[in-house]
Coordinates of N, CA and C in Angstrom, one line a residue:
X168 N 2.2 17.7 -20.9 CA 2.7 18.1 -19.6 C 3.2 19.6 -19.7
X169 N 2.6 20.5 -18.7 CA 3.2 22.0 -19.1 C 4.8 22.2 -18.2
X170 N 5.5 21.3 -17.9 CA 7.0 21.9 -17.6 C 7.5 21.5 -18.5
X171 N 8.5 22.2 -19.1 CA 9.5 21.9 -20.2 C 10.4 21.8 -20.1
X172 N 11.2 21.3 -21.2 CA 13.1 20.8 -20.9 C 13.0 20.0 -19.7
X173 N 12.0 18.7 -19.6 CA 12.8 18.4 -18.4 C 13.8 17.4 -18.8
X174 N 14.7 16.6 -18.0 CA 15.8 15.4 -18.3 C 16.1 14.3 -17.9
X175 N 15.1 14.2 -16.9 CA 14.6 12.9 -16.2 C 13.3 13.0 -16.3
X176 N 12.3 11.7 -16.0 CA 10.7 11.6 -15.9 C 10.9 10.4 -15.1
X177 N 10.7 10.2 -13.7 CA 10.5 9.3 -12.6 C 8.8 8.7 -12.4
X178 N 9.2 7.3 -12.6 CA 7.5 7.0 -12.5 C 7.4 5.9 -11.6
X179 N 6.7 6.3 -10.9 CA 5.9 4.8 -9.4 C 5.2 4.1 -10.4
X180 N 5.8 2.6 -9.9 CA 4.8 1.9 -10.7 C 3.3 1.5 -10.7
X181 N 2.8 0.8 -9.7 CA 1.2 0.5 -9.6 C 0.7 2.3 -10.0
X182 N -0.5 2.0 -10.5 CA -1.2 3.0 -10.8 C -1.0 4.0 -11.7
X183 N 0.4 4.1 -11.7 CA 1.3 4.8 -12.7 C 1.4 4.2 -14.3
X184 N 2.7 3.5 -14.0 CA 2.7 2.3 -15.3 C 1.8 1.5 -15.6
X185 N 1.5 0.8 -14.3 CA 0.5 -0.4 -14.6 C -0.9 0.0 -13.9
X186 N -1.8 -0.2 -14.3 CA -3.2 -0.2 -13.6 C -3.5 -2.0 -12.9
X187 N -2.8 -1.6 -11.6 CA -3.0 -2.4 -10.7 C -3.8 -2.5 -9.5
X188 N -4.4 -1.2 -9.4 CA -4.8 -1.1 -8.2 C -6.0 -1.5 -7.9
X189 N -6.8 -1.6 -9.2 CA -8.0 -2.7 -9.1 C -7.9 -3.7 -8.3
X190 N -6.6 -4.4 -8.4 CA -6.4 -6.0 -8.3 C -6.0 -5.9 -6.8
X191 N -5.1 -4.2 -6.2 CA -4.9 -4.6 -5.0 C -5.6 -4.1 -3.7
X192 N -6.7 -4.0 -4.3 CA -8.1 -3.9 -3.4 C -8.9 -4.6 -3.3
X193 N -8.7 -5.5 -3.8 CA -9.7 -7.6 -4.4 C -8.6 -7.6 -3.1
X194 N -7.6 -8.2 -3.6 CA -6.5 -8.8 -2.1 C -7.0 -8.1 -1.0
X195 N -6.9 -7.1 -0.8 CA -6.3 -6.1 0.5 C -7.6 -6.4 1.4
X196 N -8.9 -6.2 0.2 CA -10.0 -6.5 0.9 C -10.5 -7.4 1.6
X197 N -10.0 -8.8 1.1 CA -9.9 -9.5 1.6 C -9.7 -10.1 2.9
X198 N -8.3 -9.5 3.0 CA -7.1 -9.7 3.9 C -8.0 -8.7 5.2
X199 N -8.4 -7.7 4.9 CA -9.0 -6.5 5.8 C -10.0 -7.3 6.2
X200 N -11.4 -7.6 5.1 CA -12.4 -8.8 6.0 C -12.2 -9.7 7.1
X201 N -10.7 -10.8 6.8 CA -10.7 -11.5 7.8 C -10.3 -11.2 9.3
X202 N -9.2 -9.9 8.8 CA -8.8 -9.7 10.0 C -8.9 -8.2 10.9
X203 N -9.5 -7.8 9.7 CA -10.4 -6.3 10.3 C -11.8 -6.3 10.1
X204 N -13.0 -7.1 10.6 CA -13.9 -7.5 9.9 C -14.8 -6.0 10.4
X205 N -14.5 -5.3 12.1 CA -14.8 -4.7 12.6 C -14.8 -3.1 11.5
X206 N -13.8 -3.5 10.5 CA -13.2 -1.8 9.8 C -13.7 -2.0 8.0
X207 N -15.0 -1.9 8.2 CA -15.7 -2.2 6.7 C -14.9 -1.1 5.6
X208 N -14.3 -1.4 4.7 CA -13.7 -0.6 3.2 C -11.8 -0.6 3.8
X209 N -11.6 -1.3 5.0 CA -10.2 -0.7 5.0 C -9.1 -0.8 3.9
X210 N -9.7 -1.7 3.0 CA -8.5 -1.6 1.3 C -8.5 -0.3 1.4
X211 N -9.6 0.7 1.1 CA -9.4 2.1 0.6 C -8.9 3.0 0.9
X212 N -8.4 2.7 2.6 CA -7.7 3.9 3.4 C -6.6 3.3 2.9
X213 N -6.0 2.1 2.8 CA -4.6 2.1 3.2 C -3.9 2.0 1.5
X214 N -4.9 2.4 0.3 CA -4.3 2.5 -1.1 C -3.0 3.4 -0.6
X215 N -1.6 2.8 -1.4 CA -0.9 3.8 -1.9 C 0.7 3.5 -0.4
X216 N 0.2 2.9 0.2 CA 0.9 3.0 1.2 C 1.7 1.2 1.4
X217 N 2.6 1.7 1.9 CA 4.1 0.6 1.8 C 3.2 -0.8 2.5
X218 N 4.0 -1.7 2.3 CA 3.5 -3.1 3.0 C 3.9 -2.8 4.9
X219 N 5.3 -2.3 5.0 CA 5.7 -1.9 6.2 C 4.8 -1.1 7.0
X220 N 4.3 0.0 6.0 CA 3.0 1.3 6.8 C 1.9 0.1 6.8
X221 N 1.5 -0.5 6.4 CA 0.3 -1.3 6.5 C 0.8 -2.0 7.7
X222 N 1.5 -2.7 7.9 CA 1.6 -3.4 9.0 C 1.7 -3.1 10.3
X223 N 2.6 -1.9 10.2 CA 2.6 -1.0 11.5 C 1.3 -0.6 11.6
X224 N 0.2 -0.1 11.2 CA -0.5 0.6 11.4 C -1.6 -0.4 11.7
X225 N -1.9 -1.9 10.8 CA -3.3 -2.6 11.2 C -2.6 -3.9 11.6
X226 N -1.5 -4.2 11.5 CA -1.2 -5.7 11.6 C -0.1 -5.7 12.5
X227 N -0.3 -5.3 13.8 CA 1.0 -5.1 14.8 C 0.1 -5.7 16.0
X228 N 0.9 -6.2 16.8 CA 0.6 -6.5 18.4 C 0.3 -7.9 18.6
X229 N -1.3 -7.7 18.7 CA -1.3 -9.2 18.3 C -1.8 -10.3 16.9
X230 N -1.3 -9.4 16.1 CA -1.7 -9.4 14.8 C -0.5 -9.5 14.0
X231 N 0.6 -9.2 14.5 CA 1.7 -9.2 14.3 C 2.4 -10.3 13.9
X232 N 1.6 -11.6 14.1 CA 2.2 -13.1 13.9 C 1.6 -13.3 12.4
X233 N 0.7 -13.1 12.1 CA -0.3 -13.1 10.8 C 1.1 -12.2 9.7
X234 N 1.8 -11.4 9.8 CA 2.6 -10.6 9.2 C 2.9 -12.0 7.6
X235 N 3.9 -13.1 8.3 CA 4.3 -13.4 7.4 C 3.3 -14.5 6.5
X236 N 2.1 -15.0 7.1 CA 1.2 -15.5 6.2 C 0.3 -14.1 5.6
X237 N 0.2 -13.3 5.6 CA 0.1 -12.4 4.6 C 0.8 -11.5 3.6
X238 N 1.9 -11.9 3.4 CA 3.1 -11.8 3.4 C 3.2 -12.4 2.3
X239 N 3.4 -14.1 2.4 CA 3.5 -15.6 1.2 C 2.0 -15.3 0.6
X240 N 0.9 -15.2 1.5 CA -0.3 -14.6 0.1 C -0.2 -13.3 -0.8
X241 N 0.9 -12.6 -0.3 CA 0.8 -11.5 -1.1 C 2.1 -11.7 -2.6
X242 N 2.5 -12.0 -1.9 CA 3.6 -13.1 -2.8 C 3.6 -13.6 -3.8
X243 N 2.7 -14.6 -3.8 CA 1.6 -15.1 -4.3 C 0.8 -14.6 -5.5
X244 N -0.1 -13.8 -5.2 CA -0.9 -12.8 -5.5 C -0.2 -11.9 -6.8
X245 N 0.6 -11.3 -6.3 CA 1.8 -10.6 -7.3 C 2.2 -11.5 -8.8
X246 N 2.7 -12.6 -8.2 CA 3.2 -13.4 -9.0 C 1.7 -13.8 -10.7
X247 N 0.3 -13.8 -10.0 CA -0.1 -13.9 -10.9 C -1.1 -13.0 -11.3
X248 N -0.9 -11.5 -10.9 CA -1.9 -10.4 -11.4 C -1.2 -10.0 -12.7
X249 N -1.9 -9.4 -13.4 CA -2.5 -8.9 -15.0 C -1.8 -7.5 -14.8
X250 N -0.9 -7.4 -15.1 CA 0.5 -6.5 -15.6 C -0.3 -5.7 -16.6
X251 N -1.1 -4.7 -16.6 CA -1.6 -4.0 -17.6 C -1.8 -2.7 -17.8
X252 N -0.5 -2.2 -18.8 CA -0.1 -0.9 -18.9 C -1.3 0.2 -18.8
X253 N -0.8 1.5 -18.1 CA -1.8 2.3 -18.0 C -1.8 3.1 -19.5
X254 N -3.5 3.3 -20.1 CA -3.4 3.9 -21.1 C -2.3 4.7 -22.0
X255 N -1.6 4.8 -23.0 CA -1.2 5.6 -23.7 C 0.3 5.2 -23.3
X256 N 0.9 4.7 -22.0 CA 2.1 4.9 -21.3 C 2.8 4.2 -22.4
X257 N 2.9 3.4 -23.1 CA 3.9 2.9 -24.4 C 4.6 3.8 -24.9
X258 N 3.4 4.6 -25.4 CA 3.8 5.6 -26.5 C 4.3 6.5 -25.8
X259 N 3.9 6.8 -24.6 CA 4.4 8.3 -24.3 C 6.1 7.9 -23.6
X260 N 6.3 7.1 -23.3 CA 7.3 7.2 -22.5 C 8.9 6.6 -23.9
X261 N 7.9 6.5 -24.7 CA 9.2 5.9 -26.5 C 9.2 7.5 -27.0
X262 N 8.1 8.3 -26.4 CA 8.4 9.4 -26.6 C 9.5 10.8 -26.0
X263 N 9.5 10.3 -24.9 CA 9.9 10.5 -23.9 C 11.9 10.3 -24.6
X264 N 11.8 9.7 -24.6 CA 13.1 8.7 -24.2 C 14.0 9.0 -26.1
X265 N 12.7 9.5 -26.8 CA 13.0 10.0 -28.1 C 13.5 11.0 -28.1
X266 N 13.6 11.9 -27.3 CA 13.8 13.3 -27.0 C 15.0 12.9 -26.3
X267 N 15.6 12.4 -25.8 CA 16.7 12.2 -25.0 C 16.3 11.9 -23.4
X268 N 15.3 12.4 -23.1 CA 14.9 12.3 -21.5 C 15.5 10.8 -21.0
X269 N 15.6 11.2 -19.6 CA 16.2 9.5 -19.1 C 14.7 9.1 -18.6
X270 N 14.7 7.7 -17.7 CA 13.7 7.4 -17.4 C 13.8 6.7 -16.4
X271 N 12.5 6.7 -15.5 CA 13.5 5.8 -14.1 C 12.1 5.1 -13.5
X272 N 12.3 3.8 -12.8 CA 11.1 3.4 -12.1 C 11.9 3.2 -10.4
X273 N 10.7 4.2 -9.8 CA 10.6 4.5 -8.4 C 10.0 4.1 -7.9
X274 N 9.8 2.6 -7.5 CA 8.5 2.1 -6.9 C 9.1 0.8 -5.2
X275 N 8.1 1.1 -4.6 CA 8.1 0.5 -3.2 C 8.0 -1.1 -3.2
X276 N 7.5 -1.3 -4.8 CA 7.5 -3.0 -4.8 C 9.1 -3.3 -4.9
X277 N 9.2 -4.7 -4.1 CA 10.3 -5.7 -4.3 C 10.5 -6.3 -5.6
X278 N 12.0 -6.8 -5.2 CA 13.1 -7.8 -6.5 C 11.5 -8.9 -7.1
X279 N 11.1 -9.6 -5.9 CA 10.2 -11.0 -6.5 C 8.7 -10.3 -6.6
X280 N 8.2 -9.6 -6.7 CA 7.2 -9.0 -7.7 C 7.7 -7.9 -8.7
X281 N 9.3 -7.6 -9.1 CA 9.7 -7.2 -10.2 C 9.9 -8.4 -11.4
X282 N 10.6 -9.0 -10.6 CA 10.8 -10.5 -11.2 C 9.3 -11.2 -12.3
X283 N 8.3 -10.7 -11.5 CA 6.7 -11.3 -12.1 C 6.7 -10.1 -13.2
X284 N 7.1 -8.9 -13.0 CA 6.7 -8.0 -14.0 C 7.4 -8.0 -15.3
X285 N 8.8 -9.0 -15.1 CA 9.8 -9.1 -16.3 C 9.3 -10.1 -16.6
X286 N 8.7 -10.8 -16.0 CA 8.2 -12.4 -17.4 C 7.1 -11.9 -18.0
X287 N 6.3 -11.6 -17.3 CA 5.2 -10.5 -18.0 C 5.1 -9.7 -19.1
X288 N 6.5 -8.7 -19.0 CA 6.4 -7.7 -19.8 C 8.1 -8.2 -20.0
X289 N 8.5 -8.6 -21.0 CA 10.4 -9.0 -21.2 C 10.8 -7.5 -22.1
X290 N 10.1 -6.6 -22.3 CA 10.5 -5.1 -23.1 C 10.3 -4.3 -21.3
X291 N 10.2 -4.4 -20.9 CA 9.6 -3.4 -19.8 C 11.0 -2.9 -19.1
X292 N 12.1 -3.3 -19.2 CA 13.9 -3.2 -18.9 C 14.2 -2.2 -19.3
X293 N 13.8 -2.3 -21.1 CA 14.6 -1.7 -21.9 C 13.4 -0.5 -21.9
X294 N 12.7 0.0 -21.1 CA 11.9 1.1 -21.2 C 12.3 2.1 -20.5
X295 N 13.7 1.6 -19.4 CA 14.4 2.6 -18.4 C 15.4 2.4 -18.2
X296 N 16.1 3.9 -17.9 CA 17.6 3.7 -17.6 C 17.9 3.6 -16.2
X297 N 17.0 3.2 -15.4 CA 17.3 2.6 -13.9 C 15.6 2.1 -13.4
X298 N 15.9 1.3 -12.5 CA 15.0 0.7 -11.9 C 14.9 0.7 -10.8
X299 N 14.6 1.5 -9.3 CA 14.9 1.3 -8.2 C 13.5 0.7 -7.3
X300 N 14.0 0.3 -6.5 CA 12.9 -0.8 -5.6 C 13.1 -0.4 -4.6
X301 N 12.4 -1.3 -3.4 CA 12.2 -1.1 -2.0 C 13.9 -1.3 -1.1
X302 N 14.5 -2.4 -2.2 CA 15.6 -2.9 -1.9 C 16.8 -1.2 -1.9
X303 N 16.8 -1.0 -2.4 CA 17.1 0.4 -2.9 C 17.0 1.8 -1.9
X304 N 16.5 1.9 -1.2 CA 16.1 3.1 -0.3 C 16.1 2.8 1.2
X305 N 16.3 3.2 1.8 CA 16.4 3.5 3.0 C 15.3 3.8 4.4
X306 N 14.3 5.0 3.5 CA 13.1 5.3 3.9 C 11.9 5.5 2.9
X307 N 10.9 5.3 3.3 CA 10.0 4.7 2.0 C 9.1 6.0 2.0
X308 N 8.4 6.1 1.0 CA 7.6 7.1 0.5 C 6.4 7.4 1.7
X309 N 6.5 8.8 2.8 CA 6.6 10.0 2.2 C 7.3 11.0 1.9
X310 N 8.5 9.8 2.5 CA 9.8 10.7 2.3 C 10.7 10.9 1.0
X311 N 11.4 11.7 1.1 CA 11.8 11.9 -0.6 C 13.2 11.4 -0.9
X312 N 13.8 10.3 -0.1 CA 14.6 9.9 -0.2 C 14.9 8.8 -1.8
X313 N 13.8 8.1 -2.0 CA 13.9 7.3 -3.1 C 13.7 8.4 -4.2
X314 N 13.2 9.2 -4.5 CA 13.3 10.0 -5.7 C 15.1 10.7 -5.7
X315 N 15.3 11.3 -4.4 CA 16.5 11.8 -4.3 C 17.8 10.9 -5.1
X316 N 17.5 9.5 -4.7 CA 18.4 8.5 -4.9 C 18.3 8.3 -6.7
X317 N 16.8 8.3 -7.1 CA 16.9 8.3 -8.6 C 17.5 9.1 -9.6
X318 N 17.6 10.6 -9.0 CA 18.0 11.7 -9.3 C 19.5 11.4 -9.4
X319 N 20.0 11.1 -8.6 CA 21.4 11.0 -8.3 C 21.8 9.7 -9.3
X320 N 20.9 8.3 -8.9 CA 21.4 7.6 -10.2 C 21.7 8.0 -11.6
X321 N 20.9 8.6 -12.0 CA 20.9 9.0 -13.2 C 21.1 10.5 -13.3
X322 N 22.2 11.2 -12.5 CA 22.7 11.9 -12.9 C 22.4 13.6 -13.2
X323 N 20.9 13.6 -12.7 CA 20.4 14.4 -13.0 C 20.0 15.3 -12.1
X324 N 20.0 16.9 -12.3 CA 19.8 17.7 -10.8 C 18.1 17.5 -10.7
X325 N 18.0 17.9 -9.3 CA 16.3 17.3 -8.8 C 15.0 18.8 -9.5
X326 N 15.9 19.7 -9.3 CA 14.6 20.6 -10.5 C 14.5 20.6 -12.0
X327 N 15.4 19.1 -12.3 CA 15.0 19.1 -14.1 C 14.4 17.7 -14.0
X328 N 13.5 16.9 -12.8 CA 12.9 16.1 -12.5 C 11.3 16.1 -12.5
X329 N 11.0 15.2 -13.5 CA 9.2 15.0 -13.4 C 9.3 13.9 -12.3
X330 N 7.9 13.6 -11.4 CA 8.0 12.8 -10.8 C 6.0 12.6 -11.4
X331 N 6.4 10.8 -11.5 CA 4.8 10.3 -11.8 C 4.1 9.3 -10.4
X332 N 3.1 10.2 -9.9 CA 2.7 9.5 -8.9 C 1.3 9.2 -8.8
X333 N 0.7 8.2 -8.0 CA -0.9 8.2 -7.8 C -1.2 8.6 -6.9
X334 N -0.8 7.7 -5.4 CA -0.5 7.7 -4.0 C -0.2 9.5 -3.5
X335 N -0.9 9.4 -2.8 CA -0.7 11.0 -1.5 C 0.7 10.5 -0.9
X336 N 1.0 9.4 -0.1 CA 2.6 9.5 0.1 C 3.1 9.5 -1.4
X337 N 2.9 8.7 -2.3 CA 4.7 9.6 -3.5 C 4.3 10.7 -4.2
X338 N 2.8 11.2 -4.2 CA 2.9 12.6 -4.9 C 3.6 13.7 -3.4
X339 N 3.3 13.4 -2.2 CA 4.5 13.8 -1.0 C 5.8 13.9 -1.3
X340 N 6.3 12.5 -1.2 CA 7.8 12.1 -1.8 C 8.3 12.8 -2.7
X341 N 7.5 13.1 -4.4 CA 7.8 13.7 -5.2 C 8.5 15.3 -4.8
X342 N 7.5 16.1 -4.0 CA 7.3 17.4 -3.5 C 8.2 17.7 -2.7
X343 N 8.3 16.8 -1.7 CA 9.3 17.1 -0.9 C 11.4 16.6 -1.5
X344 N 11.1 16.1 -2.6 CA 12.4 16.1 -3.2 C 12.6 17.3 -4.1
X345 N 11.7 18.1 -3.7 CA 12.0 19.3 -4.9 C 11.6 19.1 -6.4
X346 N 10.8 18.6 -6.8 CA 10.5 17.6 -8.2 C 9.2 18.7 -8.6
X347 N 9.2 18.5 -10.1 CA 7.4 18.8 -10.4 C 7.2 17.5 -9.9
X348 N 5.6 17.7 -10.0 CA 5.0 16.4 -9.5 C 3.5 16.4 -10.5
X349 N 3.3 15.5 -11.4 CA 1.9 14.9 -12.2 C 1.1 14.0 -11.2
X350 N 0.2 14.3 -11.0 CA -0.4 13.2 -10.4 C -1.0 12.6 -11.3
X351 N -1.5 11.1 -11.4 CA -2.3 10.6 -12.1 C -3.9 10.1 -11.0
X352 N -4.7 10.3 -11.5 CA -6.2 10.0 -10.8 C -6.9 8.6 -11.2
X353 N -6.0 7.6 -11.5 CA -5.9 6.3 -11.9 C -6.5 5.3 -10.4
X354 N -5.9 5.9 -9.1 CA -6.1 5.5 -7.7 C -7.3 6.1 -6.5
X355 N -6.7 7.9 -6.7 CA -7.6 8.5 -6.2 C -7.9 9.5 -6.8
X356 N -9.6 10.3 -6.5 CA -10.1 11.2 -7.2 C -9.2 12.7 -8.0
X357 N -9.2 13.1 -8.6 CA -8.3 14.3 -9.2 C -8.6 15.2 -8.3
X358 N -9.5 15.8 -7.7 CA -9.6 16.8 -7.1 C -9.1 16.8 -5.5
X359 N -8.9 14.9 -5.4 CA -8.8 14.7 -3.9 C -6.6 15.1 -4.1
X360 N -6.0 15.2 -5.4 CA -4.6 14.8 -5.5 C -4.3 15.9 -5.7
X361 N -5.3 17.1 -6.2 CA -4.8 18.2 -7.2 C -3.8 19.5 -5.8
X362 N -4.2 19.3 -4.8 CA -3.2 20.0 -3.9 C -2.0 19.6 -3.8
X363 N -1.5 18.2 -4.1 CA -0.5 17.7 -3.9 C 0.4 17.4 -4.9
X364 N 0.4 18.0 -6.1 CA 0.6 18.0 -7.4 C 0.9 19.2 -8.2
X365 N 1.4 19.3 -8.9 CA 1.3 20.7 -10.0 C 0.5 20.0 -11.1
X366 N 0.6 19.1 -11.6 CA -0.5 18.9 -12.6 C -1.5 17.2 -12.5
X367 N -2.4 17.6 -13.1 CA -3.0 16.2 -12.9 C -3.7 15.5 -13.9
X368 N -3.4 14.7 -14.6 CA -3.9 14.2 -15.8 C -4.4 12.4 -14.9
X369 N -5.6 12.1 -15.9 CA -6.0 10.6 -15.4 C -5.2 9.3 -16.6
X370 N -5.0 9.3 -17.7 CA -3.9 8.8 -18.6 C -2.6 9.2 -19.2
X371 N -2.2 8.6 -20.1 CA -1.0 9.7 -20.3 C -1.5 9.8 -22.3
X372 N -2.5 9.6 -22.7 CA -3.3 9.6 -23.6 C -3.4 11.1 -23.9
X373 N -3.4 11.6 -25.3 CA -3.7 13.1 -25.4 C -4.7 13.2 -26.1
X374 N -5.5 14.1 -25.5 CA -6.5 14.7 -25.5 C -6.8 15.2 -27.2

């Protein structure tokens, strides 16, 4: 990473920590076939973006009743996907944390798909000194309120802040809290993120 001294490293989790996003385009796509059959690939527009933005945007009106049975399938879903660290991130973040850096997870998922990621992973706690969720913030990513709020948990001013993101809203979020911002290309193409970012690496693996 070329910023130095920093004192925080904030990281989104799908795509970030875990390589999940495979798994939530199997769902999404799904969920889009039956009820967007008319909108062929709509998993891929809506990567990256809140369950709230999805629903406002394809599942409102008269679609809007469907909310909470896809909702309990996603629920669901969560509870038994394959929790599978993104390359290298073990090591780099014991590295991290070696150096004194704090460490924080900034992510839009809820308590009961965090809950699935502690039985999964029971070290995954002790890998950060805060954990903030959807439960947590106010306004959701592309706003920079949840990075703001991590900053402030942990004490730390927002320009000695990395922020790790995949998503065009949190590498946004990141930017607009005043943060460096890493993208990772884990979600979407490097060159489609590299505007939205100061740096872009696809693992956290050295070269």
């Amino acid at each position: 990473m070329e910023k130095k001294n920093i004192k925080a490293a904030l990281f989104d989790l799908d795509g970030v920590v875990f390589d999940t996003e495979p798994q939530y385009s199997v769902f999404w796509g799904a969920q889009c076939r039956e009820f967007h059959p008319e909108h062929p690939g709509l998993e891929h527009e809506i990567k990256g973006q809140t369950l709230v933005q999805i629903y406002d945007a394809w599942f409102s009106g008269e679609l809007a009743e469907k909310q909470p049975l896809i909702t309990e399938r996603l629920n669901k879903f969560e509870q038994q996907m394959d929790y599978i660290y993104v390359p290298g991130f073990e090591e780099y973040i014991s590295q991290l944390r070696g150096k004194g850096v704090k460490t924080a997870v900034v992510t839009s998922s809820n308590q009961p798909k965090m809950e699935a990621v502690y039985q999964s992973h029971p070290e995954f706690r002790s890998m950060f000194d805060a954990i903030l969720t959807s439960e947590d913030f106010e306004r959701s990513k592309p706003d920079p309120d949840c990075y703001l709020k991590a900053a402030q948990r942990l004490g730390v001013e927002v320009g000695d802040c990395v922020v790790f993101e995949d998503s065009f809203n949190g590498l946004k979020s990141g930017r607009a809290a005043g943060m460096y911002v890493v993208g990772l290309s884990t979600t979407n193409p490097a060159e489609a993120i590299r505007p939205y970012c100061d740096e872009v690496i696809a693992n956290y693996v050295k070269d």
